Coordinates of C-alpha atoms and ligand atoms in Angstrom, one line a residue:
Chain G
X1 CA -34.2 21.7 13.1
X2 CA -36.7 21.3 15.9
X3 CA -34.9 24.0 17.8
X4 CA -35.5 26.5 15.0
X5 CA -39.1 25.4 14.9
X6 CA -39.4 25.8 18.6
X7 CA -37.9 29.2 18.6
X8 CA -40.2 30.2 15.8
X9 CA -43.1 29.0 17.8
X10 CA -42.1 30.9 20.9
X11 CA -41.6 34.0 18.8
X12 CA -45.1 33.6 17.5
X13 CA -43.7 33.1 13.9
X14 CA -45.0 29.6 13.5
X15 CA -47.7 30.1 10.9
X16 CA -49.0 27.5 8.5
X17 CA -46.7 28.9 5.8
X18 CA -43.5 28.2 7.7
X19 CA -44.6 24.7 8.5
X20 CA -45.8 24.0 5.0
X21 CA -42.5 25.2 3.5
X22 CA -40.4 23.2 6.0
X23 CA -42.3 20.0 5.3
X24 CA -42.3 20.5 1.5
X25 CA -38.5 21.2 1.6
X26 CA -38.0 18.1 3.7
X27 CA -39.8 16.1 1.0
X28 CA -37.5 17.6 -1.6
X29 CA -34.5 16.8 0.6
X30 CA -35.5 13.2 0.8
X31 CA -34.9 13.0 -2.9
X32 CA -31.4 14.5 -2.4
X33 CA -30.7 12.0 0.3
X34 CA -31.8 9.1 -1.9
X35 CA -29.7 10.3 -4.8
X36 CA -26.7 10.9 -2.5
X37 CA -26.8 7.5 -0.8
X38 CA -27.4 5.5 -3.9
X39 CA -24.6 7.3 -5.7
X40 CA -22.2 6.5 -2.9
X41 CA -23.4 2.9 -2.8
X42 CA -22.6 2.3 -6.4
X43 CA -19.8 4.8 -7.1
X44 CA -17.5 3.8 -4.2
X45 CA -16.9 0.2 -5.4
X46 CA -17.2 1.2 -9.1
X47 CA -14.5 3.8 -8.6
X48 CA -12.1 1.1 -7.3
X49 CA -12.8 -1.0 -10.4
X50 CA -12.0 2.0 -12.6
X51 CA -8.8 2.5 -10.6
X52 CA -7.7 -1.0 -11.4
X53 CA -8.4 -0.3 -15.0
X54 CA -6.5 2.9 -15.1
X55 CA -3.5 1.2 -13.4
X56 CA -3.7 -1.9 -15.5
X57 CA -0.5 -3.3 -17.2
X58 CA -2.7 -4.0 -20.2
X59 CA -2.1 -0.8 -22.2
X60 CA -5.4 -0.6 -24.2
X61 CA -7.5 -1.0 -21.0
X62 CA -5.4 1.5 -19.2
X63 CA -5.6 4.2 -21.9
X64 CA -9.3 3.5 -22.5
X65 CA -10.0 3.9 -18.8
X66 CA -8.0 7.1 -18.6
X67 CA -9.8 8.5 -21.6
X68 CA -13.1 7.8 -20.0
X69 CA -12.0 9.4 -16.7
X70 CA -10.7 12.4 -18.7
X71 CA -14.0 12.9 -20.5
X72 CA -16.1 12.6 -17.4
X73 CA -14.0 14.9 -15.4
X74 CA -13.6 17.3 -18.2
X75 CA -17.2 17.9 -18.9
X76 CA -19.9 19.4 -16.7
X77 CA -22.0 17.1 -14.6
X78 CA -25.0 19.1 -15.8
X79 CA -24.3 18.2 -19.3
X80 CA -23.9 14.5 -18.4
X81 CA -27.3 14.6 -16.7
X82 CA -28.8 15.9 -20.0
X83 CA -27.0 13.3 -22.0
X84 CA -28.2 10.4 -19.8
X85 CA -31.7 11.7 -19.7
X86 CA -32.2 12.7 -23.4
X87 CA -29.8 10.6 -25.5
X88 CA -31.5 7.2 -25.0
X89 CA -34.7 8.6 -26.3
X90 CA -33.3 10.6 -29.1
X91 CA -31.0 8.0 -30.6
X92 CA -32.3 4.6 -29.5
X93 CA -35.9 5.6 -29.2
X94 CA -36.1 4.3 -25.7
X95 CA -36.8 7.4 -23.6
X96 CA -35.7 7.4 -20.0
X97 CA -38.8 6.4 -18.0
X98 CA -37.6 7.6 -14.6
X99 CA -35.9 10.9 -14.0
X100 CA -34.4 9.7 -10.7
X101 CA -32.8 6.7 -12.4
X102 CA -31.3 9.0 -15.1
X103 CA -29.9 11.2 -12.4
X104 CA -28.5 8.3 -10.5
X105 CA -26.8 6.9 -13.6
X106 CA -25.2 10.2 -14.4
X107 CA -24.1 10.8 -10.8
X108 CA -22.6 7.3 -10.5
X109 CA -20.6 7.6 -13.7
X110 CA -19.4 11.1 -12.7
X111 CA -18.5 10.3 -9.1
X112 CA -16.9 6.9 -9.8
X113 CA -14.5 8.7 -12.1
X114 CA -13.6 11.2 -9.4
X115 CA -13.4 8.5 -6.7
X116 CA -11.1 6.4 -9.0
X117 CA -8.6 9.2 -9.3
X118 CA -8.6 9.7 -5.5
X119 CA -8.1 5.9 -5.0
X120 CA -5.3 5.9 -7.6
X121 CA -3.6 8.8 -5.9
X122 CA -3.8 6.9 -2.6
X123 CA -2.5 3.6 -4.0
X124 CA 0.3 5.2 -5.9
X125 CA 1.4 7.1 -2.7
X126 CA 2.1 3.8 -0.9
X127 CA 5.9 3.3 -0.8
X128 CA 7.3 0.6 -3.0
X129 CA 9.0 -0.9 0.0
X130 CA 5.6 -2.1 1.3
X131 CA 5.0 -4.2 -1.8
X132 CA 8.6 -5.5 -1.7
X133 CA 8.3 -6.5 2.0
X134 CA 5.2 -8.5 1.0
X135 CA 7.0 -10.1 -1.9
X136 CA 9.9 -11.3 0.1
X137 CA 7.4 -12.7 2.7
X138 CA 5.9 -14.7 -0.2
X139 CA 2.5 -13.1 -0.1
X140 CA 0.3 -13.3 -3.2
X141 CA -0.8 -10.2 -5.0
X142 CA -4.3 -10.4 -3.5
X143 CA -3.0 -10.8 0.1
X144 CA -0.6 -7.9 -0.5
X145 CA -3.4 -5.6 -1.6
X146 CA -6.1 -6.6 0.8
X147 CA -4.0 -7.3 3.9
X148 CA -1.4 -4.6 3.7
X149 CA -2.0 -1.9 1.1
X150 CA -5.8 -1.3 1.3
X151 CA -5.9 -0.1 4.9
X152 CA -3.0 2.3 4.3
X153 CA -4.9 3.6 1.2
X154 CA -8.1 4.0 3.2
X155 CA -6.3 6.2 5.7
X156 CA -4.7 8.3 3.0
X157 CA -7.9 8.8 1.0
X158 CA -10.3 9.7 3.8
X159 CA -9.5 13.5 3.7
X160 CA -9.9 13.9 -0.1
X161 CA -12.9 11.5 -0.1
X162 CA -14.7 13.5 2.6
X163 CA -14.2 16.7 0.4
X164 CA -15.6 14.9 -2.6
X165 CA -18.5 13.4 -0.7
X166 CA -19.5 16.8 0.8
X167 CA -19.4 18.2 -2.8
X168 CA -21.7 15.4 -3.8
X169 CA -24.3 16.6 -1.2
X170 CA -24.5 19.9 -2.9
X171 CA -24.3 18.5 -6.4
X172 CA -27.4 16.4 -5.9
X173 CA -29.3 19.7 -6.5
X174 CA -28.2 19.6 -10.1
X175 CA -30.7 16.8 -10.6
X176 CA -33.1 19.8 -10.7
X177 CA -32.2 20.3 -14.4
X178 CA -33.9 17.1 -15.5
X179 CA -36.8 17.9 -13.1
X180 CA -36.1 15.5 -10.3
X181 CA -38.2 17.1 -7.6
X182 CA -35.4 17.7 -5.1
X183 CA -35.1 20.4 -2.5
X184 CA -34.3 23.4 -4.8
X185 CA -37.2 22.5 -7.1
X186 CA -39.5 22.3 -4.1
X187 CA -38.3 25.8 -3.0
X188 CA -38.8 27.1 -6.5
X189 CA -42.4 26.1 -6.4
X190 CA -42.9 28.7 -3.7
X191 CA -40.8 31.4 -5.4
X192 CA -42.9 31.1 -8.5
X193 CA -45.9 32.1 -6.3
X194 CA -43.9 35.1 -5.1
X195 CA -42.5 33.7 -1.9
X196 CA -38.7 34.0 -2.2
X197 CA -37.4 33.1 1.3
X198 CA -37.8 29.3 1.0
X199 CA -35.1 29.3 -1.6
X200 CA -32.6 30.7 0.9
X201 CA -34.0 28.6 3.7
X202 CA -32.8 25.4 1.7
X203 CA -29.2 26.5 2.8
X204 CA -30.1 25.5 6.4
X205 CA -30.9 21.9 5.2
X206 CA -27.6 21.7 3.3
X207 CA -25.6 23.1 6.2
X208 CA -27.1 20.5 8.6
X209 CA -26.5 17.7 6.2
X210 CA -22.9 18.7 5.5
X211 CA -22.2 19.5 9.1
X212 CA -23.2 16.0 10.1
X213 CA -20.9 14.5 7.4
X214 CA -18.1 16.7 8.6
X215 CA -18.5 15.3 12.1
X216 CA -18.6 11.7 10.8
X217 CA -15.4 12.1 8.7
X218 CA -13.7 13.8 11.6
X219 CA -14.6 10.8 13.7
X220 CA -13.3 8.3 11.1
X221 CA -10.0 10.2 10.8
X222 CA -9.6 10.0 14.5
X223 CA -10.4 6.3 14.5
X224 CA -7.6 5.8 11.9
X225 CA -5.2 7.9 14.0
X226 CA -3.8 5.0 16.0
X227 CA -0.9 4.6 13.5
X228 CA 1.1 6.8 11.2
X229 CA 2.1 6.1 7.6
Chain Z
X1 CA 27.0 -28.9 -0.5
X2 CA 26.8 -25.2 -0.7
X3 CA 23.4 -23.7 0.5
X4 CA 23.8 -20.8 -2.0
X5 CA 25.4 -21.0 -5.4
X6 CA 25.6 -17.9 -7.5
X7 CA 27.1 -18.3 -11.0
X8 CA 28.1 -15.6 -13.5
X9 CA 25.2 -13.3 -12.7
X10 CA 24.7 -10.3 -15.0
X11 CA 22.2 -7.5 -14.6
X12 CA 21.7 -4.2 -16.5
X13 CA 19.3 -1.4 -16.2
X14 CA 19.1 -0.1 -19.8
X15 CA 22.7 0.6 -20.8
X16 CA 23.9 0.6 -17.2
X17 CA 25.7 -2.7 -16.6
X18 CA 25.3 -3.1 -12.8
X19 CA 26.4 -6.7 -12.3
X20 CA 29.0 -8.1 -14.6
X21 CA 29.4 -11.7 -13.9
X22 CA 29.1 -12.3 -10.1
X23 CA 29.8 -15.8 -8.8
X24 CA 30.3 -17.2 -5.3
X25 CA 29.0 -19.9 -3.1
X26 CA 28.2 -20.1 0.6
X27 CA 28.2 -23.0 3.0
X28 CA 25.3 -23.6 5.4
X29 CA 25.7 -21.9 8.7
X30 CA 28.3 -19.4 7.5
X31 CA 28.2 -15.7 7.4
X32 CA 29.2 -13.7 4.3
X33 CA 29.6 -9.9 4.3
X34 CA 29.6 -7.9 1.1
X35 CA 31.4 -4.6 1.2
X36 CA 32.0 -2.1 -1.5
X37 CA 31.4 1.5 -2.3
X38 CA 27.9 2.9 -3.1
X39 CA 26.7 2.1 -6.6
X40 CA 28.9 -1.0 -6.9
X41 CA 25.8 -3.2 -7.3
X42 CA 25.4 -4.8 -3.8
X43 CA 21.7 -4.1 -3.4
X44 CA 21.0 -5.2 -7.0
X45 CA 22.8 -8.5 -6.2
X46 CA 20.7 -9.1 -3.2
X47 CA 17.6 -8.2 -5.1
X48 CA 18.4 -10.7 -7.9
X49 CA 19.0 -13.5 -5.4
X50 CA 15.7 -12.7 -3.5
X51 CA 13.8 -12.4 -6.8
X52 CA 12.9 -8.8 -6.4
X53 CA 14.7 -8.3 -9.6
X54 CA 15.2 -10.8 -12.4
X55 CA 18.9 -11.2 -13.5
X56 CA 19.7 -11.1 -17.2
X57 CA 22.1 -14.0 -17.2
X58 CA 23.6 -16.6 -14.9
X59 CA 22.3 -19.1 -12.4
X60 CA 21.2 -18.9 -8.8
X61 CA 20.6 -22.0 -6.6
X62 CA 19.3 -21.8 -3.1
X63 CA 19.4 -25.0 -1.0
X64 CA 19.3 -27.1 -4.1
X65 CA 16.4 -25.2 -5.7
X66 CA 17.1 -23.4 -8.9
X67 CA 15.8 -19.8 -8.3
X68 CA 17.1 -18.5 -11.6
X69 CA 18.8 -20.0 -14.6
X70 CA 19.2 -18.1 -17.9
X71 CA 20.4 -21.3 -19.7
X72 CA 17.3 -23.2 -18.9
X73 CA 14.5 -21.8 -21.0
X74 CA 11.9 -22.9 -18.4
X75 CA 9.9 -19.7 -17.6
X76 CA 9.3 -19.4 -13.9
X77 CA 5.6 -18.8 -13.0
X78 CA 4.7 -16.2 -10.5
X79 CA 3.8 -18.9 -8.1
X80 CA 7.1 -20.7 -8.5
X81 CA 8.9 -17.4 -7.9
X82 CA 6.8 -16.9 -4.8
X83 CA 7.6 -20.3 -3.5
X84 CA 11.3 -19.9 -4.2
X85 CA 11.3 -16.7 -2.2
X86 CA 10.2 -18.6 0.9
X87 CA 13.7 -20.0 1.3
X88 CA 15.3 -16.6 1.5
X89 CA 14.6 -13.7 3.9
X90 CA 15.5 -10.1 3.3
X91 CA 16.0 -7.3 5.9
X92 CA 15.7 -3.9 4.2
X93 CA 17.7 -0.8 4.9
X94 CA 14.4 1.1 5.5
X95 CA 12.7 -1.6 7.6
X96 CA 9.4 -1.5 5.6
X97 CA 7.3 -2.6 8.5
X98 CA 3.5 -2.6 8.0
X99 CA 2.4 0.6 9.8
X100 CA -1.2 -0.5 10.6
X101 CA -0.2 -3.7 12.3
X102 CA 1.2 -4.1 15.8
X103 CA 4.7 -5.5 16.4
X104 CA 3.5 -9.0 16.9
X105 CA 1.1 -8.8 13.9
X106 CA 3.9 -7.7 11.7
X107 CA 5.9 -10.7 12.7
X108 CA 3.0 -13.2 12.3
X109 CA 1.0 -11.8 9.4
X110 CA 2.7 -13.6 6.5
X111 CA 3.1 -16.9 8.5
X112 CA -0.6 -16.9 9.3
X113 CA -1.5 -16.3 5.6
X114 CA 0.8 -19.2 4.6
X115 CA -0.7 -21.4 7.2
X116 CA -4.0 -21.2 5.3
X117 CA -2.5 -23.5 2.7
X118 CA -2.0 -26.2 5.2
X119 CA -4.4 -29.2 4.7
X120 CA -5.1 -29.3 8.4
X121 CA -5.7 -25.6 8.7
X122 CA -9.5 -25.7 9.0
X123 CA -9.5 -28.5 11.5
X124 CA -6.8 -27.1 13.8
X125 CA -7.2 -23.4 13.1
X126 CA -7.1 -22.3 16.7
X127 CA -4.1 -24.4 17.7
X128 CA -2.2 -23.3 14.6
X129 CA -2.8 -19.6 15.2
X130 CA -1.8 -20.0 18.8
X131 CA 1.4 -21.8 17.8
X132 CA 2.3 -19.1 15.3
X133 CA 1.8 -16.4 17.9
X134 CA 3.9 -18.3 20.4
X135 CA 6.6 -18.6 17.9
X136 CA 6.3 -14.9 17.1
X137 CA 6.7 -14.0 20.8
X138 CA 9.7 -16.3 21.0
X139 CA 11.3 -14.3 18.1
X140 CA 10.4 -11.0 19.8
X141 CA 12.1 -12.2 22.9
X142 CA 15.1 -13.1 20.9
X143 CA 15.4 -9.5 19.5
X144 CA 14.6 -8.1 22.9
X145 CA 11.2 -6.6 22.1
X146 CA 8.7 -9.0 23.8
X147 CA 7.3 -6.1 25.9
X148 CA 6.6 -4.1 22.7
X149 CA 4.3 -6.8 21.2
X150 CA 1.3 -4.5 21.0
X151 CA 3.1 -1.3 20.0
X152 CA 2.8 0.1 16.5
X153 CA 5.9 0.7 14.4
X154 CA 5.4 4.5 14.6
X155 CA 5.9 4.2 18.4
X156 CA 9.3 2.5 18.1
X157 CA 12.8 3.9 17.6
X158 CA 14.5 3.0 14.3
X159 CA 16.6 0.4 16.0
X160 CA 13.6 -1.3 17.5
X161 CA 11.8 -1.2 14.1
X162 CA 14.7 -2.9 12.5
X163 CA 14.8 -5.5 15.2
X164 CA 11.0 -6.2 14.5
X165 CA 11.8 -6.5 10.8
X166 CA 14.5 -9.1 11.6
X167 CA 12.0 -11.0 13.7
X168 CA 9.5 -10.8 10.8
X169 CA 12.0 -12.2 8.4
X170 CA 13.0 -15.0 10.8
X171 CA 9.4 -16.0 11.3
X172 CA 9.3 -17.4 7.8
X173 CA 12.2 -19.7 8.8
X174 CA 14.3 -18.9 5.8
X175 CA 17.3 -21.0 4.8
X176 CA 19.3 -17.8 4.2
X177 CA 18.8 -14.4 5.7
X178 CA 20.0 -11.4 3.6
X179 CA 20.6 -7.9 5.1
X180 CA 20.9 -4.8 3.0
X181 CA 22.8 -2.2 5.1
X182 CA 20.6 -2.9 8.1
X183 CA 22.1 -0.1 10.1
X184 CA 22.5 2.6 7.4
X185 CA 19.2 4.3 8.2
X186 CA 19.9 4.4 11.9
X187 CA 21.5 7.0 14.2
X188 CA 25.0 5.8 15.1
X189 CA 24.1 5.1 18.7
X190 CA 21.4 2.7 17.6
X191 CA 23.5 0.5 15.3
X192 CA 24.9 -1.5 18.2
X193 CA 21.6 -3.1 19.1
X194 CA 21.2 -4.4 15.5
X195 CA 24.7 -5.7 15.3
X196 CA 24.2 -7.5 18.6
X197 CA 21.1 -9.2 17.3
X198 CA 22.9 -10.3 14.1
X199 CA 25.9 -11.6 16.1
X200 CA 23.4 -13.6 18.2
X201 CA 22.0 -15.1 15.0
X202 CA 25.5 -16.0 13.8
X203 CA 26.1 -17.8 17.1
X204 CA 22.9 -19.8 16.4
X205 CA 24.5 -20.8 13.0
X206 CA 22.0 -18.9 10.9
X207 CA 23.2 -18.6 7.3
X208 CA 23.5 -14.9 6.5
X209 CA 24.6 -12.5 3.8
X210 CA 25.2 -9.0 5.0
X211 CA 25.8 -5.9 3.0
X212 CA 27.4 -3.5 5.4
X213 CA 29.7 -0.5 5.8
X214 CA 30.5 -1.5 9.4
X215 CA 34.0 -2.8 8.8
X216 CA 34.9 -4.0 12.3
X217 CA 31.6 -5.7 12.6
X218 CA 32.1 -7.4 9.3
X219 CA 35.5 -8.5 10.4
X220 CA 34.2 -10.0 13.7
X221 CA 31.0 -11.7 12.5
X222 CA 31.9 -13.0 9.0
X223 CA 33.4 -16.2 7.8
X224 CA 33.9 -14.8 4.4
X225 CA 34.1 -11.3 2.8
X226 CA 33.4 -10.2 -0.7
X227 CA 34.6 -6.8 -1.9
X228 CA 32.5 -5.6 -4.9
X229 CA 33.6 -3.0 -7.3
X230 CA 31.8 -1.9 -10.4
X231 CA 29.6 -5.0 -10.6
X232 CA 32.4 -7.5 -10.2
X233 CA 33.9 -9.2 -7.2
X234 CA 37.3 -7.5 -7.0
X235 CA 38.5 -9.5 -4.0
X236 CA 37.2 -12.2 -1.7
X237 CA 38.4 -14.3 1.1
X238 CA 38.4 -14.5 4.9
X239 CA 38.2 -11.3 6.9
X240 CA 41.9 -11.7 7.7
X241 CA 42.7 -11.7 4.0
X242 CA 40.3 -9.1 2.7
X243 CA 40.0 -6.6 5.5
X244 CA 43.3 -7.1 7.3
X245 CA 45.6 -7.7 4.3
X246 CA 43.9 -6.5 1.1
X247 CA 45.8 -7.3 -2.1
X248 CA 43.7 -5.4 -4.6
X249 CA 44.5 -1.7 -5.0
X250 CA 40.8 -0.8 -5.0
X251 CA 40.1 -2.7 -1.9
X252 CA 43.0 -0.9 -0.2
X253 CA 41.6 2.5 -1.4
X254 CA 38.1 1.6 -0.2
X255 CA 39.2 0.4 3.2
X256 CA 41.5 3.3 3.8
X257 CA 38.5 5.5 3.8
X258 CA 37.2 3.7 6.8
X259 CA 40.4 3.7 8.8
X260 CA 40.4 7.5 9.1
Ligands
ADP1 N1 15.6 -0.2 -10.5 C1 16.7 0.4 -11.0 N2 16.6 1.0 -12.2 C2 17.7 1.6 -12.8 N3 18.9 1.7 -12.2 C3 19.1 1.1 -11.1 C4 18.0 0.4 -10.4 N4 18.4 -0.1 -9.2 C5 19.8 0.2 -9.2 N5 20.1 0.9 -10.3 C6 21.5 1.4 -10.6 O1 22.4 0.3 -10.3 C7 23.6 0.8 -9.8 C8 24.0 0.0 -8.6 O2 23.0 0.2 -7.6 P1 23.0 -0.6 -6.2 O3 22.8 -2.0 -6.6 O4 21.9 0.0 -5.4 O5 24.4 -0.3 -5.6 P2 24.8 -0.4 -4.1 O6 23.8 -1.1 -3.3 O7 26.1 -1.1 -4.1 O8 25.0 1.0 -3.6 C9 23.4 2.2 -9.6 O9 24.1 2.9 -10.6 C10 21.9 2.5 -9.6 O10 21.6 3.7 -10.1
MG2 MG1 22.6 -0.5 -1.7

């Protein structure tokens, strides 16, 4: 980022407009980052709870959870944003006070459903023999899951999770539709005044953000590379 | 008194009657080999005794503890089943080691978890853990893998992995150790090291039940042989009786396939 600014300065391009756009987009990006990290904070554990529901031996819970996941994954996130933002006001007469909160609720619901399916895939891919080995060693169900299964699941879900999390970075822009002042909305403010390039310039921010995450996940995968299986 | 008593055990999967009234008993310190063609129910029998499956009918008593009894209506709780399992160990055909743990951790994990139930655990935590690890190392020495203590399962040969899994089962100090075709997943040149370890255990008077297709090994190591066919015991006796002088036509037919 600074490099671009520096180059721009050396080329004599640094005018007040470029600086103003950069800072204003950065302000917008901050909203994306807030939405991104809060979504992860809540959706990562909530996803695991949904997974347990969808794998439950208690049929009604299992089918209810799977229905929920099907509905969430089968409808657009943008629609879910509208629902969370408008429905409380329309039906219960308690309008959503804070746009960011509405966005966060929709994102957490949406992403925990996706995460739960990734977790489920990971858990179901662990060979039956691992559970049986724990059983004959007299381990409890909790010990089996937390001491033996979980680490293997983590290793298996890191690649699909990194995909999903990088998608989340870009999805945060959808919050624009309920007027959360995120980066694209910030750029639009300029295009409405006839300055189009800031809209394209937002790509740089996303690329840097996603690039950083890609490096992070690569590092995690490498860390987990000490064993196979 | 017999350390293992199996009486009239039946088990079906749907309409597939896999075990049709199996009964035998085993004395402490003796070695029993179970032979029989694939699909005759050998694995299912071991799984019923080690509570990985629940039999439909019959009675199983390990070291005086009733593990299963269809006559007695008492429903076993999960915890009771878990406790009953502690008296039996099982070595799987496919090892089933925990890939994310080192060799020594594989051997000691379950023992350490069980140690947490000891009343003196909090007070003597350090000493208890050290003792468990020392015992784990002792077992690794016994199976010839002391120098691999920090290796991960993926870094070992199949034979070495199976020896770790034997050490892991022994670490629980079971009354009886069961083996389900412990060499079947191994290259032929690796079976010898496993059979040698099992022979060593037999010399130490470990009570063992071994499902195997290694006939000469079964003959050498066993005190007793059971030939299973279609979910029943078709013939049983000493190795001399069953392997050297089979009486049953099906035993003869089965063994003749190994003589070629
Ligand atoms: N979990 C199961 N569900 C259904 N059928 C099974 C199951 N386990 C074993 N069987 C059936 O039981 C029969 C005996 O299998 P098994 O005990 O594995 O025999 P063996 O170990 O002697 O080869 C086979 O016909 C097999 O298909
Ligand atoms: Mg078998």
